[in-house]
GROMACS .gro file of N, CA and C in nm:
model
  540
    1MET      N    1   0.346   1.605   1.440
    1MET     CA    2   0.365   1.485   1.344
    1MET      C    3   0.347   1.448   1.323
    2THR      N    4   0.309   1.316   1.276
    2THR     CA    5   0.286   1.222   1.329
    2THR      C    6   0.374   1.052   1.282
    3ALA      N    7   0.432   0.983   1.249
    3ALA     CA    8   0.517   0.878   1.214
    3ALA      C    9   0.493   0.848   1.093
    4SER      N   10   0.356   0.879   1.032
    4SER     CA   11   0.369   0.855   0.862
    4SER      C   12   0.348   0.959   0.772
    5ASP      N   13   0.297   1.090   0.814
    5ASP     CA   14   0.283   1.226   0.826
    5ASP      C   15   0.503   1.242   0.817
    6ALA      N   16   0.563   1.201   0.915
    6ALA     CA   17   0.698   1.279   0.870
    6ALA      C   18   0.782   1.150   0.770
    7LEU      N   19   0.737   1.012   0.711
    7LEU     CA   20   0.718   0.916   0.633
    7LEU      C   21   0.762   0.967   0.525
    8LEU      N   22   0.641   1.063   0.514
    8LEU     CA   23   0.574   1.093   0.369
    8LEU      C   24   0.646   1.191   0.372
    9ARG      N   25   0.691   1.290   0.409
    9ARG     CA   26   0.766   1.412   0.393
    9ARG      C   27   0.886   1.333   0.355
   10ARG      N   28   0.931   1.237   0.443
   10ARG     CA   29   1.127   1.223   0.409
   10ARG      C   30   1.095   1.145   0.294
   11LEU      N   31   0.995   1.069   0.219
   11LEU     CA   32   0.995   0.973   0.069
   11LEU      C   33   0.992   1.126   0.026
   12GLU      N   34   0.886   1.232  -0.004
   12GLU     CA   35   0.937   1.401  -0.065
   12GLU      C   36   1.010   1.420  -0.108
   13GLN      N   37   1.101   1.414  -0.005
   13GLN     CA   38   1.201   1.510  -0.030
   13GLN      C   39   1.339   1.452  -0.028
   14ASP      N   40   1.340   1.307  -0.020
   14ASP     CA   41   1.446   1.262  -0.045
   14ASP      C   42   1.451   1.136  -0.211
   15SER      N   43   1.498   1.211  -0.357
   15SER     CA   44   1.397   1.091  -0.394
   15SER      C   45   1.470   0.967  -0.465
   16SER      N   46   1.591   0.948  -0.399
   16SER     CA   47   1.652   0.814  -0.350
   16SER      C   48   1.520   0.759  -0.312
   17LEU      N   49   1.517   0.778  -0.167
   17LEU     CA   50   1.396   0.670  -0.089
   17LEU      C   51   1.314   0.653  -0.178
   18ALA      N   52   1.266   0.749  -0.262
   18ALA     CA   53   1.104   0.723  -0.337
   18ALA      C   54   1.120   0.643  -0.422
   19ALA      N   55   1.313   0.660  -0.496
   19ALA     CA   56   1.270   0.571  -0.590
   19ALA      C   57   1.256   0.424  -0.539
   20ALA      N   58   1.374   0.404  -0.428
   20ALA     CA   59   1.361   0.245  -0.403
   20ALA      C   60   1.202   0.210  -0.398
   21LEU      N   61   1.138   0.204  -0.331
   21LEU     CA   62   0.981   0.175  -0.292
   21LEU      C   63   0.955   0.216  -0.467
   22ALA      N   64   0.987   0.256  -0.550
   22ALA     CA   65   0.868   0.307  -0.696
   22ALA      C   66   0.885   0.119  -0.740
   23TRP      N   67   0.999   0.079  -0.756
   23TRP     CA   68   1.126  -0.025  -0.762
   23TRP      C   69   1.131  -0.097  -0.689
   24PRO      N   70   1.105  -0.245  -0.707
   24PRO     CA   71   1.009  -0.278  -0.712
   24PRO      C   72   0.872  -0.298  -0.651
   25GLY      N   73   0.880  -0.237  -0.522
   25GLY     CA   74   0.703  -0.185  -0.458
   25GLY      C   75   0.571  -0.156  -0.551
   26ASP      N   76   0.616  -0.074  -0.622
   26ASP     CA   77   0.506   0.020  -0.739
   26ASP      C   78   0.497   0.090  -0.652
   27PHE      N   79   0.541   0.176  -0.530
   27PHE     CA   80   0.454   0.293  -0.486
   27PHE      C   81   0.532   0.394  -0.526
   28ASP      N   82   0.433   0.447  -0.613
   28ASP     CA   83   0.554   0.558  -0.657
   28ASP      C   84   0.449   0.708  -0.641
   29ILE      N   85   0.586   0.795  -0.513
   29ILE     CA   86   0.467   0.893  -0.500
   29ILE      C   87   0.462   1.022  -0.594
   30ASP      N   88   0.529   0.997  -0.690
   30ASP     CA   89   0.479   1.074  -0.866
   30ASP      C   90   0.385   1.046  -0.873
   31ARG      N   91   0.293   0.973  -0.853
   31ARG     CA   92   0.147   0.904  -0.942
   31ARG      C   93   0.010   0.947  -0.838
   32ARG      N   94  -0.044   1.007  -0.748
   32ARG     CA   95  -0.133   1.088  -0.730
   32ARG      C   96  -0.206   1.073  -0.755
   33ASP      N   97  -0.263   1.106  -0.900
   33ASP     CA   98  -0.405   1.140  -0.948
   33ASP      C   99  -0.439   1.011  -0.963
   34PRO      N  100  -0.568   0.974  -0.867
   34PRO     CA  101  -0.631   0.858  -0.858
   34PRO      C  102  -0.702   0.902  -1.028
   35LEU      N  103  -0.791   0.780  -1.069
   35LEU     CA  104  -0.832   0.758  -1.207
   35LEU      C  105  -0.974   0.821  -1.208
   36VAL      N  106  -1.040   0.772  -1.057
   36VAL     CA  107  -1.129   0.896  -0.983
   36VAL      C  108  -1.176   0.918  -0.883
   37ASP      N  109  -1.233   0.933  -0.816
   37ASP     CA  110  -1.274   1.035  -0.722
   37ASP      C  111  -1.398   0.905  -0.627
   38LEU      N  112  -1.320   0.880  -0.489
   38LEU     CA  113  -1.383   0.785  -0.384
   38LEU      C  114  -1.354   0.814  -0.251
   39VAL      N  115  -1.501   0.828  -0.194
   39VAL     CA  116  -1.520   0.845  -0.114
   39VAL      C  117  -1.533   0.671  -0.025
   40LEU      N  118  -1.524   0.735   0.163
   40LEU     CA  119  -1.530   0.641   0.229
   40LEU      C  120  -1.641   0.636   0.273
   41PRO      N  121  -1.749   0.507   0.313
   41PRO     CA  122  -1.883   0.527   0.436
   41PRO      C  123  -1.921   0.610   0.509
   42ALA      N  124  -1.787   0.619   0.631
   42ALA     CA  125  -1.824   0.733   0.696
   42ALA      C  126  -1.808   0.888   0.677
   43GLY      N  127  -1.778   0.926   0.592
   43GLY     CA  128  -1.661   0.980   0.485
   43GLY      C  129  -1.577   1.054   0.523
   44ARG      N  130  -1.435   0.990   0.581
   44ARG     CA  131  -1.372   1.053   0.632
   44ARG      C  132  -1.269   1.070   0.490
   45PRO      N  133  -1.193   1.163   0.517
   45PRO     CA  134  -1.119   1.186   0.395
   45PRO      C  135  -0.979   1.103   0.349
   46LEU      N  136  -1.012   1.123   0.210
   46LEU     CA  137  -0.932   1.062   0.135
   46LEU      C  138  -0.800   1.090   0.087
   47LEU      N  139  -0.637   1.054   0.131
   47LEU     CA  140  -0.535   1.152   0.120
   47LEU      C  141  -0.505   1.098  -0.011
   48PRO      N  142  -0.444   1.113  -0.162
   48PRO     CA  143  -0.358   1.009  -0.233
   48PRO      C  144  -0.209   1.076  -0.204
   49VAL      N  145  -0.117   0.963  -0.204
   49VAL     CA  146   0.005   0.961  -0.135
   49VAL      C  147   0.038   0.936  -0.219
   50ALA      N  148   0.013   0.767  -0.315
   50ALA     CA  149   0.052   0.780  -0.451
   50ALA      C  150  -0.008   0.637  -0.520
   51GLY      N  151   0.085   0.563  -0.647
   51GLY     CA  152   0.013   0.575  -0.708
   51GLY      C  153   0.067   0.427  -0.804
   52CYS      N  154   0.017   0.313  -0.833
   52CYS     CA  155   0.087   0.200  -0.941
   52CYS      C  156   0.103   0.215  -1.077
   53GLY      N  157   0.185   0.152  -1.117
   53GLY     CA  158   0.152   0.151  -1.274
   53GLY      C  159   0.071   0.072  -1.351
   54ALA      N  160  -0.054   0.013  -1.292
   54ALA     CA  161  -0.105  -0.025  -1.345
   54ALA      C  162  -0.265   0.089  -1.312
   55GLY      N  163  -0.264   0.174  -1.234
   55GLY     CA  164  -0.326   0.291  -1.218
   55GLY      C  165  -0.446   0.242  -1.076
   56GLY      N  166  -0.329   0.192  -0.996
   56GLY     CA  167  -0.384   0.206  -0.828
   56GLY      C  168  -0.386   0.308  -0.783
   57THR      N  169  -0.394   0.359  -0.643
   57THR     CA  170  -0.367   0.484  -0.592
   57THR      C  171  -0.404   0.358  -0.456
   58TYR      N  172  -0.286   0.440  -0.350
   58TYR     CA  173  -0.285   0.423  -0.224
   58TYR      C  174  -0.326   0.554  -0.148
   59PHE      N  175  -0.399   0.568  -0.049
   59PHE     CA  176  -0.471   0.673   0.071
   59PHE      C  177  -0.428   0.679   0.186
   60LEU      N  178  -0.440   0.771   0.221
   60LEU     CA  179  -0.373   0.766   0.417
   60LEU      C  180  -0.570   0.816   0.400
   61CYS      N  181  -0.622   0.746   0.514
   61CYS     CA  182  -0.758   0.711   0.522
   61CYS      C  183  -0.744   0.860   0.675
   62GLY      N  184  -0.853   0.973   0.664
   62GLY     CA  185  -0.895   1.031   0.739
   62GLY      C  186  -0.815   1.176   0.737
   63GLU      N  187  -0.800   1.216   0.927
   63GLU     CA  188  -0.805   1.412   0.938
   63GLU      C  189  -0.570   1.380   0.915
   64ALA      N  190  -0.578   1.481   0.916
   64ALA     CA  191  -0.374   1.454   0.901
   64ALA      C  192  -0.367   1.507   1.030
   65GLY      N  193  -0.324   1.407   1.100
   65GLY     CA  194  -0.241   1.481   1.233
   65GLY      C  195  -0.331   1.433   1.320
   66THR      N  196  -0.444   1.385   1.340
   66THR     CA  197  -0.540   1.402   1.448
   66THR      C  198  -0.558   1.214   1.481
   67GLU      N  199  -0.535   1.169   1.414
   67GLU     CA  200  -0.614   1.061   1.419
   67GLU      C  201  -0.479   0.928   1.346
   68VAL      N  202  -0.501   0.754   1.378
   68VAL     CA  203  -0.423   0.685   1.335
   68VAL      C  204  -0.453   0.691   1.168
   69ARG      N  205  -0.364   0.689   1.091
   69ARG     CA  206  -0.492   0.699   0.990
   69ARG      C  207  -0.382   0.556   0.822
   70PRO      N  208  -0.524   0.495   0.846
   70PRO     CA  209  -0.458   0.359   0.805
   70PRO      C  210  -0.424   0.344   0.607
   71VAL      N  211  -0.403   0.281   0.555
   71VAL     CA  212  -0.328   0.277   0.377
   71VAL      C  213  -0.491   0.211   0.327
   72LEU      N  214  -0.471   0.229   0.249
   72LEU     CA  215  -0.620   0.171   0.129
   72LEU      C  216  -0.563   0.207   0.023
   73TYR      N  217  -0.528   0.084  -0.060
   73TYR     CA  218  -0.562   0.075  -0.191
   73TYR      C  219  -0.617   0.076  -0.272
   74ALA      N  220  -0.689   0.118  -0.362
   74ALA     CA  221  -0.777   0.133  -0.461
   74ALA      C  222  -0.705   0.091  -0.617
   75ASP      N  223  -0.723  -0.057  -0.686
   75ASP     CA  224  -0.709  -0.054  -0.772
   75ASP      C  225  -0.789  -0.039  -0.898
   76SER      N  226  -0.782   0.010  -1.007
   76SER     CA  227  -0.842   0.050  -1.138
   76SER      C  228  -0.934  -0.061  -1.140
   77GLU      N  229  -0.926  -0.171  -1.117
   77GLU     CA  230  -1.087  -0.253  -1.130
   77GLU      C  231  -1.135  -0.257  -1.034
   78GLY      N  232  -1.141  -0.193  -0.961
   78GLY     CA  233  -1.344  -0.201  -0.898
   78GLY      C  234  -1.275  -0.232  -0.777
   79GLN      N  235  -1.126  -0.299  -0.686
   79GLN     CA  236  -1.065  -0.351  -0.610
   79GLN      C  237  -1.057  -0.252  -0.488
   80ALA      N  238  -1.047  -0.303  -0.393
   80ALA     CA  239  -0.959  -0.189  -0.257
   80ALA      C  240  -0.957  -0.315  -0.153
   81THR      N  241  -0.830  -0.243  -0.044
   81THR     CA  242  -0.788  -0.303   0.051
   81THR      C  243  -0.760  -0.189   0.147
   82LEU      N  244  -0.708  -0.234   0.279
   82LEU     CA  245  -0.635  -0.183   0.381
   82LEU      C  246  -0.534  -0.244   0.337
   83ILE      N  247  -0.358  -0.152   0.359
   83ILE     CA  248  -0.262  -0.301   0.297
   83ILE      C  249  -0.158  -0.185   0.445
   84GLY      N  250  -0.224  -0.138   0.553
   84GLY     CA  251  -0.114  -0.119   0.652
   84GLY      C  252  -0.216  -0.006   0.769
   85ALA      N  253  -0.252  -0.033   0.870
   85ALA     CA  254  -0.282  -0.009   1.008
   85ALA      C  255  -0.212   0.194   0.986
   86ASP      N  256  -0.126   0.247   0.938
   86ASP     CA  257  -0.054   0.363   0.924
   86ASP      C  258   0.059   0.374   0.825
   87LEU      N  259   0.094   0.409   0.759
   87LEU     CA  260   0.201   0.381   0.714
   87LEU      C  261   0.305   0.410   0.687
   88VAL      N  262   0.369   0.395   0.809
   88VAL     CA  263   0.489   0.295   0.842
   88VAL      C  264   0.510   0.152   0.810
   89GLU      N  265   0.361   0.104   0.858
   89GLU     CA  266   0.309  -0.008   0.811
   89GLU      C  267   0.275  -0.049   0.697
   90ALA      N  268   0.267   0.041   0.596
   90ALA     CA  269   0.250   0.027   0.447
   90ALA      C  270   0.342  -0.013   0.401
   91ILE      N  271   0.424   0.092   0.438
   91ILE     CA  272   0.531   0.152   0.311
   91ILE      C  273   0.661  -0.026   0.385
   92THR      N  274   0.663  -0.059   0.538
   92THR     CA  275   0.758  -0.169   0.535
   92THR      C  276   0.681  -0.309   0.509
   93LEU      N  277   0.539  -0.346   0.484
   93LEU     CA  278   0.474  -0.423   0.406
   93LEU      C  279   0.576  -0.459   0.259
   94ILE      N  280   0.477  -0.342   0.187
   94ILE     CA  281   0.565  -0.310   0.049
   94ILE      C  282   0.709  -0.346   0.046
   95ALA      N  283   0.768  -0.241   0.156
   95ALA     CA  284   0.969  -0.333   0.118
   95ALA      C  285   0.933  -0.443   0.109
   96VAL      N  286   0.897  -0.514   0.202
   96VAL     CA  287   0.959  -0.606   0.182
   96VAL      C  288   0.810  -0.763   0.166
   97LEU      N  289   0.747  -0.705   0.080
   97LEU     CA  290   0.589  -0.761  -0.012
   97LEU      C  291   0.608  -0.708  -0.109
   98PRO      N  292   0.659  -0.657  -0.217
   98PRO     CA  293   0.670  -0.578  -0.319
   98PRO      C  294   0.567  -0.631  -0.460
   99PHE      N  295   0.601  -0.740  -0.403
   99PHE     CA  296   0.518  -0.892  -0.482
   99PHE      C  297   0.335  -0.871  -0.400
  100TRP      N  298   0.288  -0.786  -0.297
  100TRP     CA  299   0.207  -0.785  -0.213
  100TRP      C  300  -0.011  -0.843  -0.301
  101ARG      N  301  -0.012  -0.771  -0.397
  101ARG     CA  302  -0.080  -0.782  -0.459
  101ARG      C  303  -0.109  -0.935  -0.543
  102ASP      N  304  -0.030  -0.968  -0.563
  102ASP     CA  305  -0.026  -1.080  -0.614
  102ASP      C  306  -0.032  -1.222  -0.511
  103LEU      N  307  -0.050  -1.185  -0.386
  103LEU     CA  308  -0.106  -1.276  -0.320
  103LEU      C  309  -0.207  -1.299  -0.334
  104ALA      N  310  -0.315  -1.177  -0.346
  104ALA     CA  311  -0.468  -1.158  -0.369
  104ALA      C  312  -0.501  -1.252  -0.447
  105LYS      N  313  -0.437  -1.300  -0.551
  105LYS     CA  314  -0.427  -1.373  -0.627
  105LYS      C  315  -0.430  -1.530  -0.675
  106GLY      N  316  -0.381  -1.567  -0.550
  106GLY     CA  317  -0.388  -1.682  -0.453
  106GLY      C  318  -0.253  -1.797  -0.513
  107PHE      N  319  -0.084  -1.685  -0.536
  107PHE     CA  320   0.026  -1.730  -0.586
  107PHE      C  321   0.084  -1.678  -0.463
  108THR      N  322   0.200  -1.817  -0.453
  108THR     CA  323   0.285  -1.832  -0.327
  108THR      C  324   0.394  -1.708  -0.248
  109ILE      N  325   0.354  -1.687  -0.168
  109ILE     CA  326   0.538  -1.604  -0.109
  109ILE      C  327   0.638  -1.653  -0.148
  110SER      N  328   0.707  -1.842  -0.130
  110SER     CA  329   0.788  -1.819  -0.222
  110SER      C  330   0.821  -1.866  -0.374
  111GLY      N  331   0.687  -1.854  -0.363
  111GLY     CA  332   0.721  -1.884  -0.577
  111GLY      C  333   0.765  -1.708  -0.587
  112LEU      N  334   0.651  -1.583  -0.549
  112LEU     CA  335   0.649  -1.533  -0.587
  112LEU      C  336   0.803  -1.490  -0.569
  113GLY      N  337   0.837  -1.453  -0.453
  113GLY     CA  338   0.995  -1.417  -0.407
  113GLY      C  339   1.084  -1.475  -0.506
  114SER      N  340   1.124  -1.623  -0.501
  114SER     CA  341   1.172  -1.713  -0.596
  114SER      C  342   1.171  -1.621  -0.726
  115ASP      N  343   1.078  -1.584  -0.766
  115ASP     CA  344   1.040  -1.514  -0.939
  115ASP      C  345   1.142  -1.405  -0.881
  116LEU      N  346   1.118  -1.287  -0.814
  116LEU     CA  347   1.141  -1.180  -0.800
  116LEU      C  348   1.318  -1.190  -0.740
  117ARG      N  349   1.361  -1.299  -0.690
  117ARG     CA  350   1.510  -1.290  -0.666
  117ARG      C  351   1.547  -1.361  -0.795
  118ALA      N  352   1.517  -1.381  -0.850
  118ALA     CA  353   1.606  -1.476  -1.039
  118ALA      C  354   1.601  -1.353  -1.096
  119ASP      N  355   1.484  -1.275  -1.093
  119ASP     CA  356   1.534  -1.101  -1.189
  119ASP      C  357   1.630  -1.029  -1.146
  120HIS      N  358   1.565  -1.049  -0.975
  120HIS     CA  359   1.648  -0.887  -0.881
  120HIS      C  360   1.699  -0.923  -0.816
  121PRO      N  361   1.871  -0.974  -0.814
  121PRO     CA  362   1.947  -1.073  -0.731
  121PRO      C  363   1.992  -1.056  -0.638
  122ASP      N  364   1.982  -0.844  -0.623
  122ASP     CA  365   2.056  -0.719  -0.531
  122ASP      C  366   1.922  -0.743  -0.410
  123PHE      N  367   1.825  -0.843  -0.449
  123PHE     CA  368   1.637  -0.748  -0.346
  123PHE      C  369   1.713  -0.711  -0.188
  124ASP      N  370   1.753  -0.830  -0.159
  124ASP     CA  371   1.670  -0.912   0.008
  124ASP      C  372   1.806  -0.748   0.022
  125ALA      N  373   1.918  -0.743  -0.030
  125ALA     CA  374   2.025  -0.618   0.068
  125ALA      C  375   1.964  -0.501  -0.003
  126GLU      N  376   1.877  -0.488  -0.131
  126GLU     CA  377   1.804  -0.315  -0.135
  126GLU      C  378   1.681  -0.338  -0.041
  127ARG      N  379   1.661  -0.428  -0.043
  127ARG     CA  380   1.575  -0.366   0.103
  127ARG      C  381   1.607  -0.353   0.222
  128ASP      N  382   1.662  -0.442   0.276
  128ASP     CA  383   1.726  -0.402   0.357
  128ASP      C  384   1.814  -0.292   0.426
  129ARG      N  385   1.863  -0.188   0.316
  129ARG     CA  386   1.852  -0.051   0.309
  129ARG      C  387   1.754   0.044   0.305
  130LEU      N  388   1.661  -0.017   0.243
  130LEU     CA  389   1.563   0.050   0.218
  130LEU      C  390   1.510   0.062   0.355
  131LEU      N  391   1.411  -0.005   0.433
  131LEU     CA  392   1.436  -0.020   0.579
  131LEU      C  393   1.527   0.028   0.650
  132HIS      N  394   1.634  -0.017   0.645
  132HIS     CA  395   1.714   0.066   0.740
  132HIS      C  396   1.726   0.265   0.705
  133SER      N  397   1.747   0.292   0.589
  133SER     CA  398   1.722   0.414   0.562
  133SER      C  399   1.613   0.483   0.591
  134LEU      N  400   1.507   0.424   0.603
  134LEU     CA  401   1.420   0.497   0.684
  134LEU      C  402   1.341   0.468   0.836
  135GLY      N  403   1.484   0.359   0.877
  135GLY     CA  404   1.411   0.353   1.017
  135GLY      C  405   1.309   0.248   1.033
  136LEU      N  406   1.302   0.154   0.957
  136LEU     CA  407   1.188   0.063   1.018
  136LEU      C  408   1.235  -0.038   1.005
  137ALA      N  409   1.126  -0.142   1.106
  137ALA     CA  410   1.195  -0.279   1.139
  137ALA      C  411   1.197  -0.322   0.997
  138SER      N  412   1.278  -0.443   0.993
  138SER     CA  413   1.302  -0.582   0.909
  138SER      C  414   1.182  -0.689   1.009
  139ILE      N  415   1.122  -0.759   0.894
  139ILE     CA  416   1.017  -0.861   0.903
  139ILE      C  417   1.079  -0.944   0.799
  140SER      N  418   0.990  -1.111   0.835
  140SER     CA  419   0.994  -1.202   0.772
  140SER      C  420   0.879  -1.153   0.656
  141GLU      N  421   0.890  -1.195   0.533
  141GLU     CA  422   0.809  -1.217   0.453
  141GLU      C  423   0.700  -1.303   0.457
  142ASP      N  424   0.666  -1.383   0.571
  142ASP     CA  425   0.550  -1.438   0.598
  142ASP      C  426   0.527  -1.326   0.705
  143GLU      N  427   0.594  -1.291   0.793
  143GLU     CA  428   0.510  -1.191   0.928
  143GLU      C  429   0.435  -1.060   0.821
  144ALA      N  430   0.506  -1.042   0.699
  144ALA     CA  431   0.456  -0.949   0.656
  144ALA      C  432   0.376  -0.990   0.596
  145ALA      N  433   0.329  -1.091   0.556
  145ALA     CA  434   0.168  -1.143   0.496
  145ALA      C  435   0.074  -1.180   0.532
  146ALA      N  436   0.150  -1.249   0.731
  146ALA     CA  437   0.031  -1.237   0.852
  146ALA      C  438  -0.016  -1.081   0.879
  147ARG      N  439   0.080  -0.978   0.860
  147ARG     CA  440  -0.005  -0.867   0.920
  147ARG      C  441  -0.089  -0.753   0.780
  148LEU      N  442  -0.043  -0.819   0.630
  148LEU     CA  443  -0.137  -0.744   0.556
  148LEU      C  444  -0.287  -0.805   0.543
  149LEU      N  445  -0.315  -0.974   0.551
  149LEU     CA  446  -0.406  -1.027   0.608
  149LEU      C  447  -0.455  -0.993   0.640
  150ALA      N  448  -0.379  -0.921   0.813
  150ALA     CA  449  -0.494  -0.885   0.944
  150ALA      C  450  -0.574  -0.802   0.970
  151VAL      N  451  -0.444  -0.656   0.851
  151VAL     CA  452  -0.534  -0.564   0.854
  151VAL      C  453  -0.586  -0.520   0.708
  152ALA      N  454  -0.583  -0.600   0.640
  152ALA     CA  455  -0.676  -0.643   0.525
  152ALA      C  456  -0.806  -0.701   0.558
  153ALA      N  457  -0.826  -0.767   0.638
  153ALA     CA  458  -0.983  -0.847   0.752
  153ALA      C  459  -1.046  -0.707   0.759
  154ARG      N  460  -0.943  -0.619   0.792
  154ARG     CA  461  -1.038  -0.482   0.838
  154ARG      C  462  -1.090  -0.380   0.751
  155THR      N  463  -1.080  -0.425   0.617
  155THR     CA  464  -1.165  -0.300   0.546
  155THR      C  465  -1.245  -0.293   0.521
  156ALA      N  466  -1.344  -0.426   0.530
  156ALA     CA  467  -1.457  -0.377   0.480
  156ALA      C  468  -1.532  -0.384   0.680
  157PRO      N  469  -1.654  -0.294   0.687
  157PRO     CA  470  -1.730  -0.179   0.612
  157PRO      C  471  -1.668  -0.097   0.612
  158ASP      N  472  -1.579  -0.024   0.715
  158ASP     CA  473  -1.558   0.143   0.641
  158ASP      C  474  -1.485   0.191   0.600
  159TYR      N  475  -1.372   0.081   0.518
  159TYR     CA  476  -1.283   0.163   0.435
  159TYR      C  477  -1.336   0.088   0.300
  160VAL      N  478  -1.450   0.009   0.293
  160VAL     CA  479  -1.458  -0.008   0.136
  160VAL      C  480  -1.534   0.120   0.056
  161PRO      N  481  -1.409   0.210  -0.041
  161PRO     CA  482  -1.442   0.314  -0.101
  161PRO      C  483  -1.549   0.291  -0.202
  162ARG      N  484  -1.609   0.384  -0.238
  162ARG     CA  485  -1.673   0.349  -0.358
  162ARG      C  486  -1.751   0.553  -0.426
  163VAL      N  487  -1.709   0.557  -0.579
  163VAL     CA  488  -1.727   0.613  -0.647
  163VAL      C  489  -1.877   0.708  -0.597
  164PRO      N  490  -1.813   0.843  -0.533
  164PRO     CA  491  -1.956   0.902  -0.484
  164PRO      C  492  -2.105   0.936  -0.599
  165ASP      N  493  -2.099   0.913  -0.655
  165ASP     CA  494  -2.239   0.880  -0.759
  165ASP      C  495  -2.332   0.758  -0.746
  166ASP      N  496  -2.379   0.785  -0.715
  166ASP     CA  497  -2.514   0.658  -0.681
  166ASP      C  498  -2.530   0.536  -0.801
  167ASP      N  499  -2.479   0.573  -0.905
  167ASP     CA  500  -2.477   0.456  -1.035
  167ASP      C  501  -2.386   0.355  -1.004
  168HIS      N  502  -2.284   0.421  -0.914
  168HIS     CA  503  -2.197   0.273  -0.900
  168HIS      C  504  -2.205   0.160  -0.773
  169LEU      N  505  -2.187   0.120  -0.751
  169LEU     CA  506  -2.124  -0.022  -0.661
  169LEU      C  507  -1.996  -0.009  -0.595
  170PRO      N  508  -2.011  -0.042  -0.440
  170PRO     CA  509  -1.913   0.044  -0.423
  170PRO      C  510  -1.806  -0.090  -0.442
  171TYR      N  511  -1.665  -0.083  -0.423
  171TYR     CA  512  -1.541  -0.130  -0.436
  171TYR      C  513  -1.550  -0.286  -0.390
  172GLU      N  514  -1.461  -0.410  -0.447
  172GLU     CA  515  -1.496  -0.538  -0.359
  172GLU      C  516  -1.364  -0.494  -0.307
  173PRO      N  517  -1.337  -0.634  -0.235
  173PRO     CA  518  -1.242  -0.684  -0.132
  173PRO      C  519  -1.124  -0.732  -0.216
  174LEU      N  520  -0.973  -0.661  -0.226
  174LEU     CA  521  -0.906  -0.710  -0.266
  174LEU      C  522  -0.872  -0.840  -0.251
  175PHE      N  523  -0.885  -0.903  -0.156
  175PHE     CA  524  -0.839  -0.986  -0.064
  175PHE      C  525  -0.963  -1.097  -0.021
  176PRO      N  526  -1.018  -1.199  -0.112
  176PRO     CA  527  -1.114  -1.236  -0.082
  176PRO      C  528  -1.134  -1.352   0.025
  177GLY      N  529  -1.262  -1.351   0.131
  177GLY     CA  530  -1.309  -1.438   0.195
  177GLY      C  531  -1.288  -1.373   0.326
  178GLY      N  532  -1.271  -1.195   0.317
  178GLY     CA  533  -1.261  -1.095   0.452
  178GLY      C  534  -1.414  -1.095   0.480
  179PRO      N  535  -1.396  -1.056   0.595
  179PRO     CA  536  -1.513  -0.940   0.659
  179PRO      C  537  -1.604  -0.888   0.554
  180ALA      N  538  -1.725  -0.920   0.501
  180ALA     CA  539  -1.821  -0.838   0.407
  180ALA      C  540  -1.897  -0.726   0.411
   0.00000   0.00000   0.00000
């Protein structure tokens, strides 16, 4: 069993850990039904593992237990990005940067972090407890953002999903400026 498989199983079995990712990270393992079926260019399988309140879905890419499985996020508006080289990295980034999608809209880490902490003053302590409970290393918000942008840059061309119907265009990269 891979580390990603073990982490997913742990989240499925411990509702308190799953709830800590559902808010404020909006990674909800009870929202696994994607709004549309998607395929990857090379035909790698997509396993929905969580969703967000806005209709987006997180997918593990590739065959279970046989390879490193990057995590793809596809939103309901036709944009997608890799968010982690595997589920361990994706969960770490979501825990540290629950507002990660807003970074694609040009918002700053400091501004988003200040807003989050103003509304949720216990965020840092809760994040640290979550990471510790999951056995994940804590990283700074800047390091998390750098990792996110690095993995997002690897989205195209192999991880740009599309609806299997020929009438649909491929999804657009969520983070502009990445390779096309």
